[in-house]
XYZ file of N, CA and C in Angstrom:
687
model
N -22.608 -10.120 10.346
C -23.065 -9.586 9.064
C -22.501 -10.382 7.891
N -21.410 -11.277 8.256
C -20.962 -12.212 6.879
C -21.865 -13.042 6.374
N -22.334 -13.054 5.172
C -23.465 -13.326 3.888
C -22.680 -15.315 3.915
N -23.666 -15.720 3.592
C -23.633 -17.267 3.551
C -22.452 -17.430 2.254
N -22.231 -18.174 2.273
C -20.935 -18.253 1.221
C -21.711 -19.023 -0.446
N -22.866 -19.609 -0.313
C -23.067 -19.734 -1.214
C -23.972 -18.553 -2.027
N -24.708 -17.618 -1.350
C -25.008 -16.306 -1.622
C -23.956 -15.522 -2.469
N -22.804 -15.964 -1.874
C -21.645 -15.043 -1.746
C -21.171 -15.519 -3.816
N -21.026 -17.046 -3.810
C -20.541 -17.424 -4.885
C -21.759 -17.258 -6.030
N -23.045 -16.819 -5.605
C -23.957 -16.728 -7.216
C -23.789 -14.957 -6.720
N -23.908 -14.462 -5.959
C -24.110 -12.695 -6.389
C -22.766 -11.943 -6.112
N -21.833 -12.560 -5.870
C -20.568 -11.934 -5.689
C -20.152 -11.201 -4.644
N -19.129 -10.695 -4.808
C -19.241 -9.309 -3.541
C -20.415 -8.139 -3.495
N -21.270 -8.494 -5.193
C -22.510 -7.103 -4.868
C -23.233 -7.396 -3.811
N -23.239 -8.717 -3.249
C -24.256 -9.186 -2.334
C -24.209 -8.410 -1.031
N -23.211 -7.918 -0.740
C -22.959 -6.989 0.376
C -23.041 -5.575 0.216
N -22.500 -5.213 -1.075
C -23.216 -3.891 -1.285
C -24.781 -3.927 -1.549
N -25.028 -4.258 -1.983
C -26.942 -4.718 -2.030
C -27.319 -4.527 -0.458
N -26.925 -5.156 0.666
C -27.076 -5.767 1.386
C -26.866 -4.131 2.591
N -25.684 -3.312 1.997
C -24.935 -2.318 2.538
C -26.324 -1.084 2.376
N -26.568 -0.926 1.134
C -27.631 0.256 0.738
C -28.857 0.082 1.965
N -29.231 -1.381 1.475
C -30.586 -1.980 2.255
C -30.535 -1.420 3.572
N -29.556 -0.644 4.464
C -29.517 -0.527 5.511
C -29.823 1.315 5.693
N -29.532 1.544 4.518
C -29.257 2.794 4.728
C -30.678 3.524 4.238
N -31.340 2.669 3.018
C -32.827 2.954 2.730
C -33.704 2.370 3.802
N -33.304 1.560 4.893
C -34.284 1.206 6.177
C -33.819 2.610 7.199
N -32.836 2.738 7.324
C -33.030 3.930 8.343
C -33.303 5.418 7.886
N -33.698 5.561 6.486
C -34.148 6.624 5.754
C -35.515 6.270 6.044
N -35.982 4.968 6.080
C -37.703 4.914 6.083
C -38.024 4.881 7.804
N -37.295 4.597 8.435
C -37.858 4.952 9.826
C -37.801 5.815 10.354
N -36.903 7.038 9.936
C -36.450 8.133 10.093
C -37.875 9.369 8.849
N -38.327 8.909 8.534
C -39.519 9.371 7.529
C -38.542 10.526 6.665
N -37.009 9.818 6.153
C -36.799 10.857 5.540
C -37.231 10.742 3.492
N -37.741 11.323 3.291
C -38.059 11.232 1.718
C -37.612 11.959 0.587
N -38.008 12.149 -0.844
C -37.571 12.294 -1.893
C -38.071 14.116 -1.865
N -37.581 14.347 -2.770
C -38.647 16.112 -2.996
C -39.836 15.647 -3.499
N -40.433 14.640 -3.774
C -41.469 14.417 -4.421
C -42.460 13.471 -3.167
N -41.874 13.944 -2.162
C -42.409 13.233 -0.775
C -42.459 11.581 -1.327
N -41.582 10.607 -1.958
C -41.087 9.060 -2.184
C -40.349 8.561 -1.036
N -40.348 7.390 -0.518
C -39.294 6.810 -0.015
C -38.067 6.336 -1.131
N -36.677 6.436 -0.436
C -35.944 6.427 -1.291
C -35.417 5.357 -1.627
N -35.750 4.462 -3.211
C -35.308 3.630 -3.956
C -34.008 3.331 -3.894
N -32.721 2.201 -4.272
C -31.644 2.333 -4.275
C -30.948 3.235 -5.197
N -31.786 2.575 -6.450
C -31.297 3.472 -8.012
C -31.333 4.848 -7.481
N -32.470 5.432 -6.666
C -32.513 6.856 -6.553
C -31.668 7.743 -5.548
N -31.683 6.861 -4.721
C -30.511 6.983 -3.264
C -29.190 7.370 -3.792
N -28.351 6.656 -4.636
C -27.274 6.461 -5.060
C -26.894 7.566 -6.033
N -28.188 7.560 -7.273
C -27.642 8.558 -7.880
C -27.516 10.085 -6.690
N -28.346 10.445 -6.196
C -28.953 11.369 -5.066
C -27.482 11.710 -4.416
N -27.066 10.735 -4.149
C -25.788 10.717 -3.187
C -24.606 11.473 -4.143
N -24.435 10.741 -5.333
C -23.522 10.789 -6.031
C -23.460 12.353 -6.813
N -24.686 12.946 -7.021
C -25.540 14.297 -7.580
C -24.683 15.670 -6.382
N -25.136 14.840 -5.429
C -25.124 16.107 -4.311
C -23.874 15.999 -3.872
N -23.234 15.074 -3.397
C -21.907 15.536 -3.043
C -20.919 13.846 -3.448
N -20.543 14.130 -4.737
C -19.763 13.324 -5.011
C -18.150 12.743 -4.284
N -18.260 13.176 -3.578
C -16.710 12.982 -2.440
C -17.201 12.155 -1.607
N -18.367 12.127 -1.131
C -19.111 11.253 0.137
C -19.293 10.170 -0.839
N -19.836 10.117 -1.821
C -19.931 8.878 -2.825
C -19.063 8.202 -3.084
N -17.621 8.711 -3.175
C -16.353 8.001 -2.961
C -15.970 7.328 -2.078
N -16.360 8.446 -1.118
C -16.065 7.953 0.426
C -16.488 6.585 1.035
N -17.874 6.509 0.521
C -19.131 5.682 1.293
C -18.490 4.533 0.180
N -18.215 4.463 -0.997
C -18.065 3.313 -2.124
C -16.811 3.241 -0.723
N -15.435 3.535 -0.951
C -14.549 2.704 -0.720
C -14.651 2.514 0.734
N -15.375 2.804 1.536
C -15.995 1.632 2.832
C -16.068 0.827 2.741
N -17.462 1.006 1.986
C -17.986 -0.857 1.536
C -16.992 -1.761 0.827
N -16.058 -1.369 0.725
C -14.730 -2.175 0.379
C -13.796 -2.574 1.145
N -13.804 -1.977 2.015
C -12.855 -1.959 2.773
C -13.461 -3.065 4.316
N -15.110 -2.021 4.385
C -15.805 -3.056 5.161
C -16.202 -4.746 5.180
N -16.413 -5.095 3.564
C -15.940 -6.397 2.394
C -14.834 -7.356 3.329
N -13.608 -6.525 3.475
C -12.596 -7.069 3.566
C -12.377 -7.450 5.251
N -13.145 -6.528 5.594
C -13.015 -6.850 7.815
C -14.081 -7.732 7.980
N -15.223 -7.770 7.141
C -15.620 -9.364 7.405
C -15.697 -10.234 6.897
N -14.708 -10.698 6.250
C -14.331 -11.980 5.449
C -13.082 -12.235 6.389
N -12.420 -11.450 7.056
C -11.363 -12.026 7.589
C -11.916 -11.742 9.039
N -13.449 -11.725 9.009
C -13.673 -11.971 10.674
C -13.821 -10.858 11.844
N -13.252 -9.910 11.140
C -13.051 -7.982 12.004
C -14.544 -7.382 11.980
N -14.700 -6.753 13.380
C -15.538 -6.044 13.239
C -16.213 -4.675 12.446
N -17.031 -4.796 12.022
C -17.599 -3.635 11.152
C -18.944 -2.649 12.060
N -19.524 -3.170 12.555
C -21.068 -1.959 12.908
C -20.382 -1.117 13.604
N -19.220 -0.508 14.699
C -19.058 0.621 14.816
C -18.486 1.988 13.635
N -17.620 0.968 13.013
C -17.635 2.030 11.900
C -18.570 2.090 10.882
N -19.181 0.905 10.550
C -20.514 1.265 9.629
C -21.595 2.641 10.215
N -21.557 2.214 11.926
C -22.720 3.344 12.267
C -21.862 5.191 11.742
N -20.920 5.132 11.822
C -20.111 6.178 12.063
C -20.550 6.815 10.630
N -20.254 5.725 9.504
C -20.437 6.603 8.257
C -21.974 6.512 7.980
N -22.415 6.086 8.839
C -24.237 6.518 8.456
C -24.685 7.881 9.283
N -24.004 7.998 10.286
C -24.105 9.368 11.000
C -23.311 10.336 10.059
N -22.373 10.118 9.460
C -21.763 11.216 8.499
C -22.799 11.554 6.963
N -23.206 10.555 6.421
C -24.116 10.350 5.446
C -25.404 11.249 5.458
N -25.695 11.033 6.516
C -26.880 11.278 6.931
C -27.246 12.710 7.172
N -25.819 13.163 8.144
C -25.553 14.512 8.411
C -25.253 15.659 7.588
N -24.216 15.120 6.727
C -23.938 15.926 5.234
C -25.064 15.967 3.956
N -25.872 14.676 3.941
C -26.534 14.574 3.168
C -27.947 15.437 2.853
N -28.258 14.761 4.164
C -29.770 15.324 4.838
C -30.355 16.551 5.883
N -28.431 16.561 6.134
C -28.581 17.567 7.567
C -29.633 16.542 8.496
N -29.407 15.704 8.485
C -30.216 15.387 10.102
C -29.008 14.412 10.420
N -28.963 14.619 11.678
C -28.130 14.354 12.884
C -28.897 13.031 13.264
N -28.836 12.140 13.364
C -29.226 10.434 14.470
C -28.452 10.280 15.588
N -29.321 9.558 16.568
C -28.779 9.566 17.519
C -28.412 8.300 17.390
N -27.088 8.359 17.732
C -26.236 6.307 17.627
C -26.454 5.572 18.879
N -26.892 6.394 19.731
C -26.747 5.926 20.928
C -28.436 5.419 21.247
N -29.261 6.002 21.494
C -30.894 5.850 21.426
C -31.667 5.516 20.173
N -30.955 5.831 18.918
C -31.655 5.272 17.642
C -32.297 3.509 17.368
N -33.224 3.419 17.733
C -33.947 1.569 17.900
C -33.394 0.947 17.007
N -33.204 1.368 15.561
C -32.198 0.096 14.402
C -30.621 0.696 14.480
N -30.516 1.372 15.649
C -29.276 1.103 15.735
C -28.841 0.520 17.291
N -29.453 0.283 17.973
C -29.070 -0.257 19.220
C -28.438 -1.470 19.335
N -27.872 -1.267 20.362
C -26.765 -3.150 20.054
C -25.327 -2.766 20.407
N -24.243 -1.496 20.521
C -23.614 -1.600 20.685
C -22.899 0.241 21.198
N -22.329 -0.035 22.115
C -21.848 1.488 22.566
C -21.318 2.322 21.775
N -21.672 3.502 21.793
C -20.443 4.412 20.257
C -21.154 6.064 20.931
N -19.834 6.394 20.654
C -19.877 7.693 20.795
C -19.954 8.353 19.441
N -20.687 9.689 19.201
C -21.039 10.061 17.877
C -19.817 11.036 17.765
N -19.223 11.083 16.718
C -18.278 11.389 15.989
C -17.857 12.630 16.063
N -17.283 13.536 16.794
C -17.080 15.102 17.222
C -16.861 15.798 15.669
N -15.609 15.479 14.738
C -15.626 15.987 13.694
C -15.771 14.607 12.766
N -16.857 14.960 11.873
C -16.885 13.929 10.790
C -15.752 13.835 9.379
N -14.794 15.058 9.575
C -13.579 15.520 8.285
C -12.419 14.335 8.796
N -12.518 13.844 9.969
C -11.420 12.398 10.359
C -11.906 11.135 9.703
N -13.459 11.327 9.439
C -13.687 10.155 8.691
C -13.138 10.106 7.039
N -13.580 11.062 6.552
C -12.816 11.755 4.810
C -11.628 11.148 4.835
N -10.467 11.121 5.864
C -9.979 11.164 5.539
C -9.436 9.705 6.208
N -9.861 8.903 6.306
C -9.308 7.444 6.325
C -8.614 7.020 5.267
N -8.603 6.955 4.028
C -8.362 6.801 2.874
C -7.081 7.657 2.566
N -6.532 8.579 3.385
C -5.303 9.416 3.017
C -3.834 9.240 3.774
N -2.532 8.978 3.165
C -1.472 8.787 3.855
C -1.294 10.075 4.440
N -0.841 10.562 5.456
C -0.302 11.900 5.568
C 1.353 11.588 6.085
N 2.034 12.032 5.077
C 3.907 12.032 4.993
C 4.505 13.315 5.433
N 4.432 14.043 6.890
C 5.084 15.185 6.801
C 3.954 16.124 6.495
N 3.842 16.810 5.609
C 2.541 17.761 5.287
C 2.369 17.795 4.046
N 2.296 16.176 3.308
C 2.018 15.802 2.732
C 0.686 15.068 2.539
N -0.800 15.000 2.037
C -1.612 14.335 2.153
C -1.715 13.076 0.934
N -1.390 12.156 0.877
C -1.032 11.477 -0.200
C -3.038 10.540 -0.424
N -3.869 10.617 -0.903
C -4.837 9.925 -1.271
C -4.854 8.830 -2.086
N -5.103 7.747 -1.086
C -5.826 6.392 -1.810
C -6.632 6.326 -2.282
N -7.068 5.556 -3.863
C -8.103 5.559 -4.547
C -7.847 4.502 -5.903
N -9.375 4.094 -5.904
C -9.477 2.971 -7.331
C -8.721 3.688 -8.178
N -8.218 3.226 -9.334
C -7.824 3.966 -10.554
C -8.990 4.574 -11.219
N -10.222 3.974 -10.977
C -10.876 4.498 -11.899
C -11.964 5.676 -11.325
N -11.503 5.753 -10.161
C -12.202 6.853 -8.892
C -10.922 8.105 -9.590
N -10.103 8.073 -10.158
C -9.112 9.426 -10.450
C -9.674 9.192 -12.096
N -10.011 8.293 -12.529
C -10.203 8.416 -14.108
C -10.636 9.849 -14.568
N -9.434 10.722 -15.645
C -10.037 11.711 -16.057
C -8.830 13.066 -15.560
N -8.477 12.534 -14.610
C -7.490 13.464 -13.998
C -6.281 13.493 -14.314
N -5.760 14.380 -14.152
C -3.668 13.890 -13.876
C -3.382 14.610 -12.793
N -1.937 13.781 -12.075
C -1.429 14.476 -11.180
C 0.215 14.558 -11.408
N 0.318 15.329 -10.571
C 2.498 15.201 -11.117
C 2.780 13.837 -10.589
N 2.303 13.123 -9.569
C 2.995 11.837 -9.287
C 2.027 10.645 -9.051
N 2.118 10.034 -9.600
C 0.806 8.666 -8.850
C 2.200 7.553 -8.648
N 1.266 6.747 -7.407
C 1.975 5.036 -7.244
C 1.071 4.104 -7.648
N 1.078 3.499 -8.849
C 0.331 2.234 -9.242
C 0.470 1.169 -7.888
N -0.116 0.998 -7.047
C 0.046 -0.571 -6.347
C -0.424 -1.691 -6.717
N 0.295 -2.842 -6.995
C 0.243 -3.960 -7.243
C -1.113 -4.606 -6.296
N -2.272 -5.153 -6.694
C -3.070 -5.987 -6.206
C -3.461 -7.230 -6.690
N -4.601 -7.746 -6.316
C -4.511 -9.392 -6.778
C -6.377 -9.375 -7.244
N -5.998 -9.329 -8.582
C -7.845 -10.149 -9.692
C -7.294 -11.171 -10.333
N -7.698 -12.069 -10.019
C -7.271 -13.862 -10.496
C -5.626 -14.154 -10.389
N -4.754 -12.822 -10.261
C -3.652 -13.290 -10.171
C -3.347 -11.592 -10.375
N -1.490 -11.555 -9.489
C -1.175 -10.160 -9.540
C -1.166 -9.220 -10.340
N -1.383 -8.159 -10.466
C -2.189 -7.168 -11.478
C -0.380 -6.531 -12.102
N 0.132 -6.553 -11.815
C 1.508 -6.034 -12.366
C 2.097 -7.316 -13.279
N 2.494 -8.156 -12.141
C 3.060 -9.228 -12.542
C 2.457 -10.084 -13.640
N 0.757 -9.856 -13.796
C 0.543 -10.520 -15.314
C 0.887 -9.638 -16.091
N 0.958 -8.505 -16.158
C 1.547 -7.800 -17.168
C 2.918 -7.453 -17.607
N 3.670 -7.352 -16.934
C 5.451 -7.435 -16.537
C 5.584 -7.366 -18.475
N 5.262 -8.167 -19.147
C 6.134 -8.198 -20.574
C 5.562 -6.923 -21.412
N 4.287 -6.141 -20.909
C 4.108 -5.208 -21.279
C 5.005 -3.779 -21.273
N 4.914 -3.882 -19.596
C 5.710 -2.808 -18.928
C 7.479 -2.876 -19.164
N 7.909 -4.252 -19.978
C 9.440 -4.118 -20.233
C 9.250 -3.695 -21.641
N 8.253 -3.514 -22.585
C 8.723 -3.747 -23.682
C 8.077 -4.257 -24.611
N 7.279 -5.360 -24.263
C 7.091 -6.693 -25.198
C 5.411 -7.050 -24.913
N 5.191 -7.689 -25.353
C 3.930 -8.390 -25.298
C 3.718 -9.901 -25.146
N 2.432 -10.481 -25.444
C 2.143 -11.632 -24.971
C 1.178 -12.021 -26.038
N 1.226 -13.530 -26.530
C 0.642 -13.922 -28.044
C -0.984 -13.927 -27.633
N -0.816 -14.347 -26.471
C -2.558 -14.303 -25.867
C -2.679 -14.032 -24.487
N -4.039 -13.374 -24.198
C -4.261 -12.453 -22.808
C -5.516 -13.242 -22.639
N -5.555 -13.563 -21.246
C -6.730 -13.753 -20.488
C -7.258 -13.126 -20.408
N -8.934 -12.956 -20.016
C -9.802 -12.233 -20.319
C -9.250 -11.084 -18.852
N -8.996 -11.455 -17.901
C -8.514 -10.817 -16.826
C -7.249 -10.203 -16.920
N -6.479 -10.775 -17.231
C -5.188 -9.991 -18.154
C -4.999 -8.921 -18.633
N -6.426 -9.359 -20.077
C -6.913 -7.498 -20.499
C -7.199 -6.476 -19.591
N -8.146 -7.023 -18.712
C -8.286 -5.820 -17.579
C -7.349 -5.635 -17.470
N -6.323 -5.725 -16.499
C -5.255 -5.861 -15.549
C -4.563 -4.585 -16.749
N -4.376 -4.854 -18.341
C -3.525 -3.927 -18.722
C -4.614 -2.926 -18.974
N -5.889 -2.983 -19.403
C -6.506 -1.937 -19.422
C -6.547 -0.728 -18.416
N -7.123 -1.664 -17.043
C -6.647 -0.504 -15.770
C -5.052 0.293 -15.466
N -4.057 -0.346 -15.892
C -3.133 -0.154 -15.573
C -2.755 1.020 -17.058
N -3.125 1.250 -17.579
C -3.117 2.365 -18.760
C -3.466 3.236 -18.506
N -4.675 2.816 -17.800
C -5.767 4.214 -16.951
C -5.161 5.180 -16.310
N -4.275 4.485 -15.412
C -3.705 4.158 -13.984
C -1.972 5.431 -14.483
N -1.710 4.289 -15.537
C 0.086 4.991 -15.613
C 0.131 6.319 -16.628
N -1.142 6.629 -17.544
C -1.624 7.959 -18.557
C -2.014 9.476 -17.546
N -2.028 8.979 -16.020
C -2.348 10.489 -15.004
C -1.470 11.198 -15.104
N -0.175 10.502 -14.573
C 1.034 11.267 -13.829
C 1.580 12.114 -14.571
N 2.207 13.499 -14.255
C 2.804 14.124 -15.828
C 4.343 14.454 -15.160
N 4.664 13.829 -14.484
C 6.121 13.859 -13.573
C 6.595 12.700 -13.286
N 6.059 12.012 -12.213
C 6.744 11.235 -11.945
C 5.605 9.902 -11.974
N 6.365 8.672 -12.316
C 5.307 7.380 -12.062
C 5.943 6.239 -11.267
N 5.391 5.508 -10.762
C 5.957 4.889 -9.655
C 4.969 3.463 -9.710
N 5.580 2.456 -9.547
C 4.542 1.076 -9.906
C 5.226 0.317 -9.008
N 4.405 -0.487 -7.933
C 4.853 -1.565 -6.888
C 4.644 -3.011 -7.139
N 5.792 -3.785 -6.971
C 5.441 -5.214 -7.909
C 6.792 -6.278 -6.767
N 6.550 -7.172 -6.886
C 6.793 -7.872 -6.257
C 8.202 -8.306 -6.259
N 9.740 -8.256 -5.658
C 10.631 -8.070 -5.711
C 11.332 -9.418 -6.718
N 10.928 -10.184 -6.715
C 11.403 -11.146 -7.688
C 10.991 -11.103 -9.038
N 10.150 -10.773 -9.252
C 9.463 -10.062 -10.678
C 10.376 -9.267 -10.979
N 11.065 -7.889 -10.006
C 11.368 -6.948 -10.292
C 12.708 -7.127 -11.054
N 13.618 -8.220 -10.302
C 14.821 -8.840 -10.197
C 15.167 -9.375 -12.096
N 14.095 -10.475 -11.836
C 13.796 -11.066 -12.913
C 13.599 -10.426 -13.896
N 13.230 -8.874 -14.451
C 13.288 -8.387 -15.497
C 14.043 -7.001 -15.257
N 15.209 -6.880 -14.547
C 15.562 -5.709 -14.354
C 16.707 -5.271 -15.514
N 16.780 -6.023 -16.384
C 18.096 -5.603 -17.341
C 16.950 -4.858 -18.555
N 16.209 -5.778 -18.716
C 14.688 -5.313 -19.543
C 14.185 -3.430 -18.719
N 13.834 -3.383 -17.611
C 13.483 -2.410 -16.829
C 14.455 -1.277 -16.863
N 15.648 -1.545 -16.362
C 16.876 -0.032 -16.357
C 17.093 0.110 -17.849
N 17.086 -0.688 -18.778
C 16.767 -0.100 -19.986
C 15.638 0.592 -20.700
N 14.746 0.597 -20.015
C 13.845 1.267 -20.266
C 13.953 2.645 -19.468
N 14.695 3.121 -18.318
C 14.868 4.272 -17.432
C 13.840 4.008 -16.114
N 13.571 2.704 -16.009
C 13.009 2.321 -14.392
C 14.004 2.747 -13.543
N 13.663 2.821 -12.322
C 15.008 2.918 -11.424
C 14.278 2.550 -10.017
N 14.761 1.497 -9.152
C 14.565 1.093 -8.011
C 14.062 1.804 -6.875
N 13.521 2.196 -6.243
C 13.008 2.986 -5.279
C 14.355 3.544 -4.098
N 15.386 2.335 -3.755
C 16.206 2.385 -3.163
C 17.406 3.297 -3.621
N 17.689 3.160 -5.382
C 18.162 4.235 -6.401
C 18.028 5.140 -5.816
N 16.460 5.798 -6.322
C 16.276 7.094 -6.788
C 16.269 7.726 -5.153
N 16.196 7.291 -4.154
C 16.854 7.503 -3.030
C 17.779 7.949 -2.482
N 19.065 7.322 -3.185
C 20.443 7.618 -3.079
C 21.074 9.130 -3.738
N 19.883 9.266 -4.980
C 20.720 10.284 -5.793
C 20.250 11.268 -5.011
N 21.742 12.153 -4.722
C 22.072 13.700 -4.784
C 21.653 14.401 -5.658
């Protein structure tokens, strides 16, 4: 299923979400499932549809295709779990059940259909003890607060903490890359939830490197706030 690489460099990563829907409006049309207005279902219309009726599966199904993004660029298999969340999709969505096993555009590979589909929901969640801790974009919580979030450090043109570091001590920077701005825009989004505790992961030499800047501000090391009684 990995997209030609020069595909890849004029349409981006949408090329696979494009590419992701296309699969899901072909087995809606062989399956004769349609609109209330008896339509086959468009992407624009699919999506909003999805997003209308049960916005958690819309989360769900987005951070797949992200995640799925990432298992084939580094080569990992994807169609058993792709089929898995089209049997969940499908089931919650439409109430109709497919068969993974006898379905003709899905044949090609063995799979057992999914006993409870609530193990799929919850791929995306740490569980610490009886704790359920949820992974998510920043901008998938936009709007919310919680008593604790962990900002994690990721990588858009360069590390998302670490270009910002002179922000988060204090200080600023005479000029920002256009990616930069993001990087502090999301990260505003991101550190304005929490109303307790905030927690930001960054790369230990960064951390090092501005830590007289940082404990003056009331940062405290993970290994710290550990120790205290």
């Amino acid at each position: 299923m990995k997209i030609d690489q020069s595909i890849i460099q004029k349409e981006g990563v949408q090329a696979y979400y494009n590419r992701f829907i296309l699969i899901f409006l072909k087995i809606l049309r062989l399956n004769d499932i349609k609109t209330e207005e008896g339509k086959y279902y468009s992407k624009t219309y699919f999506l909003r549809f999805l997003r209308e009726q049960d916005d958690d599966l819309f989360k769900f199904t987005y951070r797949f295709f992200a995640r799925a993004i990432l298992r084939i660029e580094t080569g990992k298999p994807i169609i058993k779990h792709f089929k898995y969340v089209i049997f969940v999709v499908l089931s919650r969505l439409f109430n109709f059940q497919i068969d993974l096993k006898s379905d003709g555009f899905m044949q090609g590979m063995t799979i057992s259909t999914p006993k409870d589909e609530k193990v799929l929901v919850k791929e995306n969640t740490y569980i610490f003890h009886d704790l359920n801790i949820e992974l998510d974009r920043v901008h998938g919580v936009k709007g919310q607060t919680h008593t604790a979030t962990l900002y994690l450090e990721t990588v858009y043109h360069s590390k998302t903490v670490e270009s910002i570091i002179e922000y988060i001590t204090g200080g600023s920077k005479e000029k920002l890359e256009a990616y930069e701005e993001k990087h502090l825009k999301v990260a505003y989004v991101a550190m304005t939830r929490p109303t307790d505790l905030l927690c930001i992961s960054m790369d230990e030499e960064v951390y090092l490197k501005n830590l007289e800047q940082l404990s003056t501000l009331g940062w405290v090391h993970y290994t710290e706030a550990l120790s205290i009684q």
